[in-house]
Short mmCIF file of C-alpha atoms and ligand atoms in Angstrom, two decimals:
data_model
loop_
_atom_site.label_atom_id
_atom_site.label_comp_id
_atom_site.label_asym_id
_atom_site.label_seq_id
_atom_site.Cartn_x
_atom_site.Cartn_y
_atom_site.Cartn_z
CA MET N 1 -40.32 8.04 -39.82
CA ALA N 2 -38.39 8.21 -36.52
CA ASP N 3 -36.02 11.34 -35.83
CA LEU N 4 -32.51 9.91 -35.07
CA GLY N 5 -31.76 12.70 -32.96
CA LEU N 6 -28.42 13.46 -34.73
CA GLU N 7 -29.08 17.30 -35.00
CA GLY N 8 -26.19 19.26 -33.29
CA ARG N 9 -24.30 15.98 -32.20
CA VAL N 10 -20.50 16.04 -32.95
CA ALA N 11 -19.16 13.13 -34.78
CA VAL N 12 -15.64 12.34 -35.64
CA VAL N 13 -15.04 10.16 -38.73
CA THR N 14 -11.55 8.87 -39.37
CA GLY N 15 -10.45 8.40 -42.78
CA ALA N 16 -13.29 10.46 -44.31
CA GLY N 17 -11.32 11.85 -46.95
CA GLY N 18 -12.62 9.41 -49.52
CA GLY N 19 -14.39 6.11 -50.12
CA LEU N 20 -16.75 4.84 -46.90
CA GLY N 21 -15.61 7.66 -44.49
CA ARG N 22 -16.49 10.52 -46.87
CA SER N 23 -20.16 9.00 -47.47
CA HIS N 24 -20.43 8.42 -43.67
CA ALA N 25 -19.39 12.14 -42.83
CA ARG N 26 -21.58 13.66 -45.59
CA LEU N 27 -24.74 11.67 -44.35
CA LEU N 28 -24.09 12.54 -40.68
CA ALA N 29 -23.91 16.23 -41.61
CA ALA N 30 -26.84 15.99 -43.66
CA ARG N 31 -28.87 14.85 -40.73
CA GLY N 32 -27.45 17.77 -38.67
CA ALA N 33 -24.22 16.36 -36.98
CA ARG N 34 -21.30 18.59 -36.74
CA VAL N 35 -18.40 16.48 -38.25
CA VAL N 36 -14.76 16.19 -37.83
CA VAL N 37 -13.55 14.97 -41.14
CA ASN N 38 -10.23 13.21 -40.41
CA ASP N 39 -8.10 12.06 -43.13
CA ARG N 40 -4.32 11.86 -43.44
CA GLY N 41 -4.45 11.83 -47.29
CA THR N 42 -2.33 8.77 -47.63
CA ASP N 43 -2.28 6.15 -50.65
CA ARG N 44 -3.96 2.92 -50.15
CA ALA N 45 -0.85 1.35 -48.55
CA GLY N 46 -0.65 4.31 -45.89
CA ARG N 47 2.15 6.06 -47.43
CA GLY N 48 2.35 9.71 -48.02
CA PHE N 49 0.40 12.58 -46.56
CA GLY N 50 -1.84 15.35 -47.83
CA SER N 51 -4.59 17.74 -46.44
CA ASP N 52 -6.45 17.83 -49.80
CA ALA N 53 -8.71 14.91 -49.07
CA ALA N 54 -10.10 15.93 -45.72
CA ASP N 55 -10.40 19.68 -46.82
CA ALA N 56 -12.46 18.55 -49.98
CA VAL N 57 -14.82 16.73 -48.02
CA ARG N 58 -15.11 19.42 -45.31
CA ASP N 59 -15.85 21.98 -48.32
CA GLU N 60 -18.30 19.61 -49.79
CA ILE N 61 -20.22 19.47 -46.26
CA ARG N 62 -20.04 23.24 -46.03
CA GLU N 63 -21.39 23.84 -49.55
CA ALA N 64 -24.40 21.36 -48.73
CA GLY N 65 -25.11 23.67 -45.70
CA GLY N 66 -23.60 21.38 -43.11
CA GLU N 67 -20.95 21.90 -40.39
CA ALA N 68 -17.62 20.32 -40.64
CA VAL N 69 -13.90 20.86 -39.96
CA ALA N 70 -10.94 19.06 -41.22
CA SER N 71 -8.31 17.11 -39.39
CA TYR N 72 -5.06 15.67 -40.86
CA ASP N 73 -3.69 13.81 -37.85
CA GLY N 74 -2.90 10.17 -38.22
CA VAL N 75 -4.75 7.56 -36.05
CA GLU N 76 -1.60 5.32 -35.61
CA THR N 77 -0.34 7.21 -32.59
CA TRP N 78 -1.79 8.07 -29.29
CA GLU N 79 -0.84 11.72 -29.89
CA GLY N 80 -2.80 11.51 -33.28
CA GLY N 81 -5.89 10.05 -31.46
CA GLN N 82 -5.54 13.04 -28.83
CA ALA N 83 -5.14 15.65 -31.69
CA ILE N 84 -8.21 14.26 -33.53
CA ILE N 85 -10.53 14.69 -30.46
CA GLY N 86 -8.98 17.81 -29.66
CA THR N 87 -10.08 19.10 -33.00
CA ALA N 88 -13.64 18.36 -32.20
CA LEU N 89 -13.55 19.85 -28.70
CA GLU N 90 -11.78 22.98 -30.10
CA ALA N 91 -14.22 23.38 -33.07
CA PHE N 92 -17.55 22.12 -31.30
CA GLY N 93 -16.81 22.01 -27.66
CA ARG N 94 -17.77 18.29 -27.36
CA VAL N 95 -17.87 14.85 -29.00
CA ASP N 96 -20.63 12.31 -29.37
CA ALA N 97 -19.74 9.89 -31.93
CA VAL N 98 -16.45 8.18 -33.05
CA VAL N 99 -16.51 6.33 -36.39
CA ASN N 100 -13.33 4.50 -36.63
CA ASN N 101 -12.86 3.89 -40.24
CA ALA N 102 -9.43 4.90 -41.31
CA GLY N 103 -7.63 1.97 -43.02
CA ILE N 104 -4.92 0.82 -45.20
CA LEU N 105 -3.92 -2.31 -46.91
CA ARG N 106 -0.22 -4.29 -46.97
CA ASP N 107 -1.59 -7.58 -48.52
CA VAL N 108 1.07 -10.29 -48.50
CA SER N 109 1.04 -13.94 -47.91
CA PHE N 110 2.01 -15.10 -44.53
CA LYS N 111 5.14 -16.66 -45.84
CA ASN N 112 6.46 -13.38 -47.25
CA LEU N 113 4.96 -11.26 -44.19
CA GLU N 114 7.58 -8.67 -42.89
CA ALA N 115 7.49 -7.12 -39.39
CA GLU N 116 6.92 -3.78 -41.04
CA GLN N 117 3.79 -4.91 -42.91
CA LEU N 118 2.23 -6.31 -39.64
CA ASP N 119 3.05 -3.20 -37.42
CA THR N 120 1.74 -0.67 -40.07
CA VAL N 121 -1.42 -2.46 -40.50
CA LEU N 122 -2.00 -3.14 -36.90
CA LYS N 123 -1.10 0.43 -36.10
CA VAL N 124 -3.72 1.89 -38.20
CA HIS N 125 -6.70 -0.34 -37.87
CA LEU N 126 -6.59 -1.79 -34.59
CA TYR N 127 -4.18 0.63 -32.32
CA GLY N 128 -5.90 3.58 -34.39
CA ALA N 129 -9.32 2.58 -33.03
CA PHE N 130 -7.96 2.61 -29.54
CA HIS N 131 -5.97 5.98 -29.93
CA VAL N 132 -9.22 7.82 -31.06
CA THR N 133 -11.64 6.08 -28.87
CA LYS N 134 -9.35 6.40 -25.88
CA ALA N 135 -9.11 10.09 -26.36
CA ALA N 136 -12.82 10.50 -26.54
CA TRP N 137 -13.78 8.10 -24.00
CA PRO N 138 -13.40 10.49 -20.82
CA HIS N 139 -15.59 13.06 -22.73
CA LEU N 140 -18.33 10.50 -23.58
CA ARG N 141 -18.37 9.30 -20.05
CA ALA N 142 -18.80 12.75 -18.66
CA ASN N 143 -21.58 13.44 -21.20
CA ALA N 144 -23.25 10.16 -20.27
CA PHE N 145 -23.50 9.62 -23.85
CA GLY N 146 -21.60 8.15 -26.66
CA ARG N 147 -21.75 6.14 -29.86
CA VAL N 148 -18.44 4.36 -31.01
CA LEU N 149 -18.21 2.47 -34.05
CA THR N 150 -15.34 0.31 -35.46
CA THR N 151 -14.96 -0.85 -39.05
CA THR N 152 -14.36 -4.38 -39.21
CA SER N 153 -14.10 -6.50 -42.32
CA GLY N 154 -15.29 -9.92 -43.77
CA THR N 155 -11.69 -10.77 -43.82
CA GLY N 156 -11.47 -10.34 -40.04
CA LEU N 157 -14.57 -12.42 -39.53
CA TYR N 158 -13.86 -15.12 -41.85
CA GLY N 159 -10.28 -14.80 -43.23
CA ASN N 160 -8.82 -14.26 -46.50
CA PHE N 161 -5.60 -15.14 -48.40
CA GLY N 162 -2.79 -12.67 -48.22
CA GLN N 163 -4.40 -10.80 -45.31
CA THR N 164 -3.23 -12.23 -42.03
CA ASN N 165 -2.13 -8.88 -40.76
CA TYR N 166 -5.32 -7.14 -41.94
CA ALA N 167 -7.53 -10.00 -40.64
CA ALA N 168 -5.71 -9.85 -37.21
CA ALA N 169 -6.28 -6.12 -36.92
CA LYS N 170 -9.97 -6.33 -37.97
CA ALA N 171 -10.73 -9.42 -35.71
CA GLY N 172 -9.02 -7.60 -33.02
CA LEU N 173 -11.57 -4.63 -33.32
CA LEU N 174 -14.20 -7.31 -32.42
CA GLY N 175 -12.75 -7.71 -29.14
CA LEU N 176 -12.44 -3.75 -28.62
CA THR N 177 -16.14 -3.59 -29.62
CA ARG N 178 -17.57 -6.25 -27.48
CA THR N 179 -15.55 -5.07 -24.57
CA LEU N 180 -16.40 -1.40 -24.75
CA ALA N 181 -20.03 -2.23 -25.12
CA ILE N 182 -19.85 -3.73 -21.68
CA GLU N 183 -17.90 -0.98 -20.29
CA GLY N 184 -19.76 1.72 -21.81
CA ALA N 185 -23.30 0.48 -21.01
CA LYS N 186 -23.48 2.28 -17.75
CA TYR N 187 -23.02 5.62 -19.42
CA ASP N 188 -25.20 5.36 -22.54
CA ILE N 189 -21.98 4.74 -24.54
CA THR N 190 -22.67 2.07 -27.20
CA CYS N 191 -20.17 0.25 -29.30
CA ASN N 192 -20.81 -1.73 -32.64
CA ALA N 193 -18.81 -3.10 -35.56
CA VAL N 194 -19.85 -2.46 -39.02
CA ALA N 195 -18.19 -4.98 -41.78
CA PRO N 196 -18.85 -3.07 -45.01
CA LEU N 197 -18.79 -4.17 -48.52
CA ALA N 198 -18.08 -1.08 -50.86
CA ALA N 199 -16.58 0.08 -53.97
CA SER N 200 -13.50 2.13 -53.07
CA ARG N 201 -9.78 2.30 -54.07
CA MET N 202 -9.31 -0.60 -51.35
CA THR N 203 -11.58 -2.90 -53.31
CA GLU N 204 -11.71 -1.57 -56.88
CA ASP N 205 -9.36 -4.42 -58.02
CA VAL N 206 -10.37 -7.11 -55.73
CA LEU N 207 -14.44 -7.41 -55.84
CA PRO N 208 -16.02 -8.79 -59.04
CA GLY N 209 -17.08 -6.08 -61.55
CA PRO N 210 -20.76 -6.70 -61.44
CA LEU N 211 -20.90 -6.47 -57.69
CA LEU N 212 -18.97 -3.36 -57.51
CA ASP N 213 -21.26 -1.36 -59.59
CA ARG N 214 -23.82 -2.08 -56.93
CA LEU N 215 -21.77 -1.34 -53.94
CA ARG N 216 -21.46 2.43 -53.55
CA PRO N 217 -20.43 3.40 -50.21
CA GLU N 218 -23.55 5.47 -49.69
CA TRP N 219 -25.41 2.10 -49.09
CA VAL N 220 -23.49 1.57 -45.77
CA SER N 221 -23.66 4.96 -44.47
CA PRO N 222 -27.24 4.86 -43.46
CA LEU N 223 -26.53 2.05 -41.01
CA VAL N 224 -23.45 4.23 -39.45
CA ALA N 225 -25.95 7.00 -39.05
CA TYR N 226 -28.25 4.91 -37.16
CA LEU N 227 -25.71 3.35 -35.09
CA CYS N 228 -24.36 6.75 -34.22
CA SER N 229 -27.66 8.21 -33.21
CA PRO N 230 -29.35 8.42 -29.69
CA ALA N 231 -32.12 6.50 -31.52
CA CYS N 232 -29.99 3.42 -31.24
CA GLN N 233 -29.66 1.46 -28.07
CA GLN N 234 -28.13 -1.67 -29.60
CA THR N 235 -24.73 -2.46 -28.62
CA GLY N 236 -21.92 -5.10 -28.83
CA ARG N 237 -23.42 -5.93 -32.52
CA VAL N 238 -21.48 -6.84 -35.73
CA LEU N 239 -23.28 -5.78 -38.78
CA VAL N 240 -22.42 -6.47 -42.27
CA ALA N 241 -23.65 -3.98 -44.83
CA GLY N 242 -23.24 -3.65 -48.75
CA GLY N 243 -25.20 -2.80 -51.67
CA GLY N 244 -28.49 -2.81 -49.86
CA TYR N 245 -27.81 -5.81 -47.83
CA TYR N 246 -27.92 -5.49 -43.97
CA ALA N 247 -27.24 -8.39 -41.57
CA ARG N 248 -26.07 -9.05 -38.20
CA VAL N 249 -23.27 -11.54 -37.64
CA ALA N 250 -23.18 -13.66 -34.36
CA LEU N 251 -20.69 -15.92 -32.57
CA LEU N 252 -22.49 -19.20 -31.77
CA GLU N 253 -21.50 -21.63 -29.12
CA GLY N 254 -22.65 -25.07 -30.06
CA PRO N 255 -24.53 -27.47 -27.60
CA GLY N 256 -21.14 -29.20 -27.06
CA VAL N 257 -20.27 -32.48 -25.49
CA THR N 258 -19.56 -33.20 -21.79
CA PHE N 259 -17.47 -35.80 -20.12
CA GLU N 260 -17.47 -36.87 -16.63
CA GLU N 261 -13.92 -38.12 -16.57
CA VAL N 262 -10.73 -36.46 -18.43
CA PRO N 263 -11.25 -38.07 -21.79
CA ALA N 264 -8.51 -39.68 -23.84
CA ALA N 265 -7.43 -37.58 -26.73
CA GLU N 266 -8.87 -40.51 -28.98
CA ASP N 267 -12.25 -40.09 -27.28
CA LEU N 268 -12.28 -36.57 -28.54
CA ALA N 269 -11.05 -37.67 -31.99
CA ASP N 270 -14.07 -39.99 -31.95
CA ARG N 271 -16.61 -37.20 -31.03
CA PHE N 272 -15.02 -34.36 -32.91
CA GLU N 273 -17.77 -33.95 -35.29
CA GLU N 274 -20.26 -33.68 -32.39
CA ILE N 275 -18.04 -31.27 -30.52
CA CYS N 276 -17.84 -29.15 -33.56
CA ALA N 277 -21.43 -29.08 -34.43
CA VAL N 278 -23.34 -25.59 -33.91
CA HIS N 279 -26.62 -26.69 -34.63
CA GLY N 280 -28.94 -25.93 -31.68
CA GLY N 281 -26.04 -23.79 -30.19
CA GLN N 282 -26.53 -20.40 -28.49
CA GLU N 283 -25.09 -16.88 -28.56
CA PRO N 284 -23.46 -15.96 -25.18
CA ALA N 285 -24.17 -12.28 -24.38
CA ASP N 286 -20.92 -11.91 -22.82
CA LEU N 287 -18.07 -13.94 -20.78
CA ASP N 288 -20.07 -14.37 -17.70
CA ASP N 289 -23.03 -15.77 -19.61
CA ALA N 290 -20.63 -17.80 -21.59
CA THR N 291 -19.03 -19.17 -18.13
CA ARG N 292 -22.58 -19.98 -16.76
CA ARG N 293 -23.28 -21.99 -19.79
CA VAL N 294 -20.13 -24.01 -19.32
CA ALA N 295 -21.23 -24.58 -15.48
CA ALA N 296 -24.73 -25.53 -16.61
CA ALA N 297 -23.19 -28.13 -18.86
CA LEU N 298 -21.08 -29.34 -16.01
CA GLY N 299 -24.26 -29.69 -13.82
CA ILE N 300 -22.55 -27.09 -11.54
CA GLU N 301 -24.91 -24.19 -9.95
CA LEU N 302 -23.29 -20.67 -9.72
P1 NAI O 401 -10.23 4.08 -48.63
O1 NAI O 401 -8.82 3.78 -48.72
O2 NAI O 401 -11.05 4.83 -49.58
O3 NAI O 401 -10.33 5.21 -47.38
C1 NAI O 401 -9.69 4.96 -46.23
C2 NAI O 401 -9.08 6.35 -45.79
O4 NAI O 401 -8.33 6.43 -44.68
C3 NAI O 401 -8.24 7.06 -46.92
O5 NAI O 401 -8.88 8.29 -47.36
C4 NAI O 401 -6.88 7.29 -46.16
O6 NAI O 401 -6.22 8.44 -46.51
C5 NAI O 401 -7.32 7.40 -44.76
N1 NAI O 401 -6.26 7.11 -43.72
C6 NAI O 401 -5.20 6.01 -43.88
N2 NAI O 401 -4.27 5.81 -42.93
C7 NAI O 401 -4.84 6.85 -42.02
C8 NAI O 401 -4.25 7.25 -40.93
N3 NAI O 401 -3.33 6.73 -40.21
N4 NAI O 401 -4.89 8.21 -40.19
C9 NAI O 401 -6.13 8.90 -40.69
N5 NAI O 401 -6.53 8.54 -41.97
C10 NAI O 401 -6.03 7.46 -42.53
O7 NAI O 401 -10.92 2.75 -48.22
P2 NAI O 401 -12.57 2.32 -47.71
O8 NAI O 401 -12.77 1.17 -48.64
O9 NAI O 401 -13.15 3.62 -47.78
O10 NAI O 401 -12.25 1.82 -46.32
C11 NAI O 401 -12.82 2.37 -45.13
C12 NAI O 401 -12.69 1.30 -44.08
O11 NAI O 401 -13.57 0.38 -44.32
C13 NAI O 401 -11.20 0.86 -43.71
O12 NAI O 401 -11.07 0.63 -42.54
C14 NAI O 401 -11.27 -0.56 -44.54
O13 NAI O 401 -10.56 -1.47 -43.83
C15 NAI O 401 -12.83 -0.92 -44.21
N6 NAI O 401 -13.33 -1.86 -45.28
C16 NAI O 401 -13.56 -1.56 -46.29
C17 NAI O 401 -14.37 -2.58 -47.21
C18 NAI O 401 -14.63 -2.20 -48.54
O14 NAI O 401 -15.35 -3.00 -49.28
N7 NAI O 401 -14.51 -0.99 -49.12
C19 NAI O 401 -14.44 -3.99 -46.67
C20 NAI O 401 -14.13 -4.08 -45.45
C21 NAI O 401 -13.58 -3.21 -44.64
#
């Protein structure tokens, strides 16, 4: 079996005091990584604060013979991001991998959504990944090595009733992931997104019972460990993982329809099914590639 090369690497896992983050932190440590167990110890809605959750996971890792330190800073501020990475530098002198996992829920239908419910969810999920990754970025670049993970969600990919705030945050992470993959490439910094499916306090009353039994977070963590490792060169990927199921999600652009003259809106209405068809479509690698495809469809050589 391939050696992942995680030994001695320094990984920061946010929201590692429970659920998926705890499982990721434990597995990374078991593979020899030195881990910052970050958790603010909030409730599911992001309220409250406590150091017990992070401390408990740090202790579990140490008892199992691994190396870990606890961090209680919140990802929702720039200062929090700096402090979390500061803990890694202080304890271990470097940072190699950032697993942006901390999360909360403020589910509400769009009709009833209030500003605070939007702000709080965006701050933790979307801004949080910016804050922690931004603080780590100069160090990853300087080391010419980095593994960044974001935690997206089926909700961000496909939508879900009552979760416009969460869906927008999770979909926003895809833009961050794809673009960091491009900006990091020169420095061997990869960035990938994981859309997990796991039994946790976040999903215990949402997912169907028989599925929950199968969905221990431990099924997701091997993928996280691989994506954090030097062995993995994949970047800009979006992967679904849960209960032993692993798959890549891709954005396809259909073959499309081309007009030589500005069409009437009615012409588009007539051909809308064809325009929407994705069969035979392709997956653009990045914006340049997507633009080249449009140019090619228009018969323009770039
Ligand atoms: P969880 O609620 O067990 O864990 C989230 C952790 O984040 C908690 O320990 C909490 O204290 C911590 N946290 C909250 N706000 C924080 C902040 N501002 N700074 C630092 N830590 C903070 O939930 P779970 O299920 O383990 O979720 C982990 C991630 O996976 C989340 O981003 C979630 O949105 C995502 N996810 C989970 C799914 C699932 O099936 N469990 C499905 C899709 C996405």
